[in-house]
Amino acid sequence: MPFPRVAPGPFRADQIREGDPYELSDGHAIYCAPAGHRHGGTQNAGASALASDPAVDGRVSIDVGIAFNDNKNLRAPDLIVTDNTPLQPGWLRTVPPLAVEYADVGQDEAELATKISELLTLGVRYIWVVRLNGPLRVEVHVRGEPVRILRADDTLTAPGVLQNPLPVRALVDPATSRAVTLHNLLQQHGYTSIAEIQAESHATGKLEGKLEATAASILTLLQLREIAVPPAAAATIRASHDLEQLERWLRRALTVTTADELLA
């Protein structure tokens, strides 16, 4: 039986408002407690690494409710890779190919198992359960296959969903996630490294000297990360004659969210 509750409960997805701390399992309300600091704090790393994959192209959502089973089910994985459905108000009605759940101390294992079963029955192709309590590991759930467990130094794959392998650590560790994100962004634009961008700039004769090459690399990296650079900020970067400062800006360009933050 796909949805194994004894009898359907009285609740439906259209009775749950956005922000209500409940999911639904065959019409039964499931209370979703606030996430702990470690649980909530690791999700941004995973979201960034997944969203930057060239095959995903940014289609990652956090805590989005998926309504199914005639509105008797409403499930909100921590992260999902979505299809190309335009963003709309209300619950998601299409099947995400990949879902990620973060499990820490206090996890209700019975409810987690039910949620995984329901999502696999719905048609989710891959469910990754990131275990934060104890040694880092990820359980890989695929319908009809035994559960596989990958350790911290292993690499995840999701054929047909992700283009690139994903280190397990990228789902929890900001530094690993940034490295994966940078690699993915460069790859989307035909590069393998920042050094390759610098070499190309020199080869085309657009720059003179290392100062100009480093400044151009900063601006190119910000562009790849889709961070707007006002003309005044771009002029400041190009006008700098302090190589150490430019190299600091280049390193910071990996993590900042605005040009002002870069130059602060």
Short mmCIF file of C-alpha atoms in Angstrom, two decimals:
data_model
loop_
_atom_site.label_atom_id
_atom_site.label_comp_id
_atom_site.label_asym_id
_atom_site.label_seq_id
_atom_site.Cartn_x
_atom_site.Cartn_y
_atom_site.Cartn_z
CA MET A 1 0.00 0.00 0.00
CA PRO A 2 1.63 3.30 -1.04
CA PHE A 3 0.52 5.39 1.94
CA PRO A 4 0.48 3.05 4.93
CA ARG A 5 -1.60 4.92 7.54
CA VAL A 6 -4.42 2.79 8.98
CA ALA A 7 -7.06 5.21 7.69
CA PRO A 8 -6.83 8.61 5.98
CA GLY A 9 -6.85 11.59 8.32
CA PRO A 10 -9.16 14.62 8.00
CA PHE A 11 -6.62 17.23 6.83
CA ARG A 12 -5.81 18.35 3.29
CA ALA A 13 -2.97 20.43 1.86
CA ASP A 14 -5.20 23.42 1.12
CA GLN A 15 -5.93 23.69 4.85
CA ILE A 16 -2.26 24.21 5.68
CA ARG A 17 -0.96 27.74 5.28
CA GLU A 18 2.55 28.64 4.22
CA GLY A 19 4.63 28.84 7.39
CA ASP A 20 2.47 26.44 9.41
CA PRO A 21 4.74 23.92 11.20
CA TYR A 22 3.00 20.86 9.78
CA GLU A 23 3.37 18.32 7.03
CA LEU A 24 0.65 15.84 6.07
CA SER A 25 0.87 12.08 5.75
CA ASP A 26 -2.30 10.58 4.24
CA GLY A 27 -4.36 13.33 5.86
CA HIS A 28 -2.65 13.12 9.25
CA ALA A 29 -0.89 16.24 10.54
CA ILE A 30 2.81 15.77 11.34
CA TYR A 31 4.33 18.48 13.53
CA CYS A 32 7.65 19.78 12.18
CA ALA A 33 9.73 21.22 14.99
CA PRO A 34 12.18 24.11 14.42
CA ALA A 35 15.58 22.95 13.22
CA GLY A 36 18.57 23.00 15.53
CA HIS A 37 21.54 25.26 14.80
CA ARG A 38 23.65 22.54 13.19
CA HIS A 39 20.70 21.13 11.26
CA GLY A 40 19.65 24.50 9.85
CA GLY A 41 23.16 25.89 9.47
CA THR A 42 24.38 23.20 7.09
CA GLN A 43 21.58 23.48 4.52
CA ASN A 44 22.97 26.59 2.80
CA ALA A 45 26.16 24.71 1.94
CA GLY A 46 24.19 21.92 0.30
CA ALA A 47 21.85 24.31 -1.51
CA SER A 48 24.74 26.28 -3.03
CA ALA A 49 26.65 23.21 -4.19
CA LEU A 50 23.56 21.64 -5.77
CA ALA A 51 22.22 24.82 -7.35
CA SER A 52 25.51 25.54 -9.12
CA ASP A 53 25.62 22.17 -10.90
CA PRO A 54 25.38 22.89 -14.65
CA ALA A 55 22.49 20.45 -15.08
CA VAL A 56 20.52 21.99 -12.22
CA ASP A 57 20.96 25.63 -13.24
CA GLY A 58 19.81 27.08 -9.93
CA ARG A 59 16.66 25.00 -9.57
CA VAL A 60 17.06 24.21 -5.86
CA SER A 61 14.40 25.04 -3.28
CA ILE A 62 14.50 24.96 0.53
CA ASP A 63 11.60 23.65 2.66
CA VAL A 64 9.10 23.77 -0.23
CA GLY A 65 5.88 21.84 0.37
CA ILE A 66 4.93 19.17 -2.20
CA ALA A 67 1.21 18.32 -2.29
CA PHE A 68 0.14 14.90 -3.62
CA ASN A 69 -2.10 11.89 -2.96
CA ASP A 70 -5.26 13.95 -3.62
CA ASN A 71 -4.01 16.66 -1.26
CA LYS A 72 -3.80 14.21 1.65
CA ASN A 73 -0.01 14.46 1.64
CA LEU A 74 2.11 17.56 2.06
CA ARG A 75 5.82 16.95 2.40
CA ALA A 76 8.62 19.53 2.59
CA PRO A 77 12.13 18.07 2.26
CA ASP A 78 14.96 20.29 3.46
CA LEU A 79 16.22 20.67 -0.13
CA ILE A 80 14.82 19.68 -3.50
CA VAL A 81 16.03 19.95 -7.07
CA THR A 82 12.98 21.01 -9.07
CA ASP A 83 12.03 20.79 -12.73
CA ASN A 84 11.53 23.81 -14.99
CA THR A 85 8.06 24.62 -13.60
CA PRO A 86 7.75 28.43 -13.25
CA LEU A 87 7.74 29.71 -9.67
CA GLN A 88 4.16 30.16 -8.46
CA PRO A 89 2.40 30.73 -5.14
CA GLY A 90 1.09 27.67 -3.35
CA TRP A 91 2.39 24.14 -2.97
CA LEU A 92 4.51 22.36 -5.56
CA ARG A 93 2.48 19.86 -7.58
CA THR A 94 5.25 18.32 -9.68
CA VAL A 95 7.70 15.60 -8.64
CA PRO A 96 11.25 16.73 -7.79
CA PRO A 97 13.89 14.30 -9.04
CA LEU A 98 16.14 14.74 -5.99
CA ALA A 99 15.36 15.46 -2.34
CA VAL A 100 17.73 15.98 0.59
CA GLU A 101 16.87 15.55 4.26
CA TYR A 102 19.20 16.55 7.11
CA ALA A 103 18.83 14.36 10.21
CA ASP A 104 20.33 15.32 13.57
CA VAL A 105 19.78 14.48 17.23
CA GLY A 106 16.13 14.03 18.11
CA GLN A 107 15.16 12.80 14.65
CA ASP A 108 11.88 10.83 14.65
CA GLU A 109 13.11 7.82 12.70
CA ALA A 110 9.69 6.27 12.17
CA GLU A 111 8.29 9.46 10.65
CA LEU A 112 11.43 9.91 8.54
CA ALA A 113 11.03 6.39 7.16
CA THR A 114 7.38 7.10 6.31
CA LYS A 115 8.32 10.37 4.60
CA ILE A 116 11.01 8.65 2.52
CA SER A 117 8.59 5.89 1.52
CA GLU A 118 5.93 8.41 0.47
CA LEU A 119 8.35 10.48 -1.59
CA LEU A 120 9.77 7.41 -3.34
CA THR A 121 6.23 6.23 -4.10
CA LEU A 122 5.46 9.68 -5.48
CA GLY A 123 8.33 9.24 -7.94
CA VAL A 124 11.29 11.09 -6.42
CA ARG A 125 14.30 9.38 -8.01
CA TYR A 126 16.92 10.03 -5.32
CA ILE A 127 16.57 10.83 -1.63
CA TRP A 128 19.71 11.68 0.29
CA VAL A 129 19.53 11.61 4.10
CA VAL A 130 22.47 13.52 5.56
CA ARG A 131 23.26 12.16 9.00
CA LEU A 132 24.77 14.90 11.18
CA ASN A 133 24.78 13.03 14.48
CA GLY A 134 27.91 10.92 14.78
CA PRO A 135 30.28 10.41 11.83
CA LEU A 136 29.11 12.32 8.76
CA ARG A 137 27.40 10.00 6.28
CA VAL A 138 24.67 10.09 3.65
CA GLU A 139 22.03 7.42 3.09
CA VAL A 140 21.09 7.12 -0.58
CA HIS A 141 17.52 5.94 -1.12
CA VAL A 142 16.39 4.81 -4.57
CA ARG A 143 13.09 3.01 -5.05
CA GLY A 144 13.54 -0.75 -5.44
CA GLU A 145 17.21 -0.67 -4.44
CA PRO A 146 18.99 -1.34 -1.13
CA VAL A 147 19.95 1.76 0.82
CA ARG A 148 23.57 2.75 0.23
CA ILE A 149 25.63 4.60 2.84
CA LEU A 150 28.38 6.98 1.75
CA ARG A 151 30.95 8.33 4.20
CA ALA A 152 32.41 11.81 4.60
CA ASP A 153 35.18 11.32 2.02
CA ASP A 154 32.94 9.68 -0.57
CA THR A 155 31.30 11.25 -3.62
CA LEU A 156 27.61 11.32 -4.50
CA THR A 157 26.20 10.97 -8.00
CA ALA A 158 22.69 11.41 -9.36
CA PRO A 159 22.67 10.41 -13.04
CA GLY A 160 20.06 12.31 -15.01
CA VAL A 161 19.81 15.01 -12.35
CA LEU A 162 23.34 16.24 -11.61
CA GLN A 163 26.08 16.66 -14.21
CA ASN A 164 28.98 16.52 -11.75
CA PRO A 165 29.83 14.24 -8.83
CA LEU A 166 29.28 15.90 -5.46
CA PRO A 167 31.55 15.38 -2.44
CA VAL A 168 29.56 14.36 0.62
CA ARG A 169 31.26 17.16 2.58
CA ALA A 170 29.84 19.76 0.18
CA LEU A 171 26.41 19.14 1.71
CA VAL A 172 27.56 20.38 5.12
CA ASP A 173 30.93 22.16 4.91
CA PRO A 174 30.93 25.77 3.59
CA ALA A 175 34.55 25.62 2.37
CA THR A 176 33.94 22.44 0.35
CA SER A 177 30.67 23.86 -0.94
CA ARG A 178 32.41 27.06 -2.10
CA ALA A 179 35.06 25.06 -3.95
CA VAL A 180 32.38 22.97 -5.68
CA THR A 181 30.33 26.07 -6.48
CA LEU A 182 33.32 27.88 -7.98
CA HIS A 183 34.25 24.85 -10.11
CA ASN A 184 30.67 24.51 -11.33
CA LEU A 185 30.30 28.21 -12.18
CA LEU A 186 33.59 28.25 -14.08
CA GLN A 187 32.60 25.08 -15.91
CA GLN A 188 29.31 26.62 -17.00
CA HIS A 189 31.30 29.33 -18.76
CA GLY A 190 33.89 27.01 -20.30
CA TYR A 191 36.70 27.42 -17.75
CA THR A 192 38.42 25.03 -15.38
CA SER A 193 40.15 27.54 -13.08
CA ILE A 194 40.71 31.23 -12.36
CA ALA A 195 44.25 30.79 -13.71
CA GLU A 196 42.74 29.81 -17.05
CA ILE A 197 40.74 33.06 -17.11
CA GLN A 198 43.91 35.02 -16.40
CA ALA A 199 45.83 33.15 -19.11
CA GLU A 200 43.08 33.78 -21.64
CA SER A 201 43.04 37.47 -20.80
CA HIS A 202 46.79 37.72 -21.40
CA ALA A 203 46.60 35.67 -24.60
CA THR A 204 43.97 37.95 -26.14
CA GLY A 205 46.03 41.03 -25.36
CA LYS A 206 43.25 42.65 -23.32
CA LEU A 207 45.40 43.14 -20.24
CA GLU A 208 48.84 44.45 -19.50
CA GLY A 209 50.62 43.05 -16.52
CA LYS A 210 49.57 41.12 -13.47
CA LEU A 211 47.66 43.98 -11.85
CA GLU A 212 45.28 44.23 -14.76
CA ALA A 213 44.99 40.43 -15.03
CA THR A 214 44.07 40.09 -11.36
CA ALA A 215 41.55 42.94 -11.56
CA ALA A 216 39.95 41.34 -14.61
CA SER A 217 39.78 37.98 -12.82
CA ILE A 218 37.92 39.61 -9.91
CA LEU A 219 35.37 41.19 -12.23
CA THR A 220 34.95 38.01 -14.25
CA LEU A 221 34.43 35.90 -11.12
CA LEU A 222 31.81 38.34 -9.79
CA GLN A 223 30.08 38.19 -13.15
CA LEU A 224 30.08 34.37 -13.11
CA ARG A 225 28.51 34.51 -9.65
CA GLU A 226 25.89 36.95 -10.99
CA ILE A 227 26.88 39.69 -8.54
CA ALA A 228 26.16 43.18 -9.88
CA VAL A 229 29.20 45.47 -9.97
CA PRO A 230 28.38 49.20 -10.17
CA PRO A 231 30.61 51.23 -12.50
CA ALA A 232 32.25 53.02 -9.57
CA ALA A 233 33.19 49.71 -7.92
CA ALA A 234 34.55 48.32 -11.20
CA ALA A 235 36.63 51.49 -11.66
CA THR A 236 38.04 51.13 -8.13
CA ILE A 237 39.08 47.54 -8.81
CA ARG A 238 40.70 48.38 -12.16
CA ALA A 239 42.48 51.43 -10.73
CA SER A 240 44.13 49.61 -7.83
CA HIS A 241 47.92 49.35 -8.00
CA ASP A 242 48.18 47.30 -4.80
CA LEU A 243 48.73 43.69 -5.90
CA GLU A 244 48.25 42.28 -2.40
CA GLN A 245 44.94 44.12 -2.08
CA LEU A 246 43.79 42.82 -5.47
CA GLU A 247 44.70 39.27 -4.50
CA ARG A 248 42.74 39.65 -1.25
CA TRP A 249 39.76 40.89 -3.26
CA LEU A 250 40.13 37.92 -5.61
CA ARG A 251 39.91 35.48 -2.70
CA ARG A 252 36.97 37.37 -1.19
CA ALA A 253 35.15 37.35 -4.54
CA LEU A 254 34.46 33.64 -3.89
CA THR A 255 32.23 34.36 -0.90
CA VAL A 256 30.88 37.93 -0.94
CA THR A 257 27.30 38.66 -1.95
CA THR A 258 27.73 42.28 -3.09
CA ALA A 259 30.45 44.44 -4.64
CA ASP A 260 30.28 46.77 -1.64
CA GLU A 261 31.05 43.83 0.65
CA LEU A 262 34.09 43.01 -1.49
CA LEU A 263 35.54 46.50 -1.17
CA ALA A 264 34.64 47.07 2.49
#
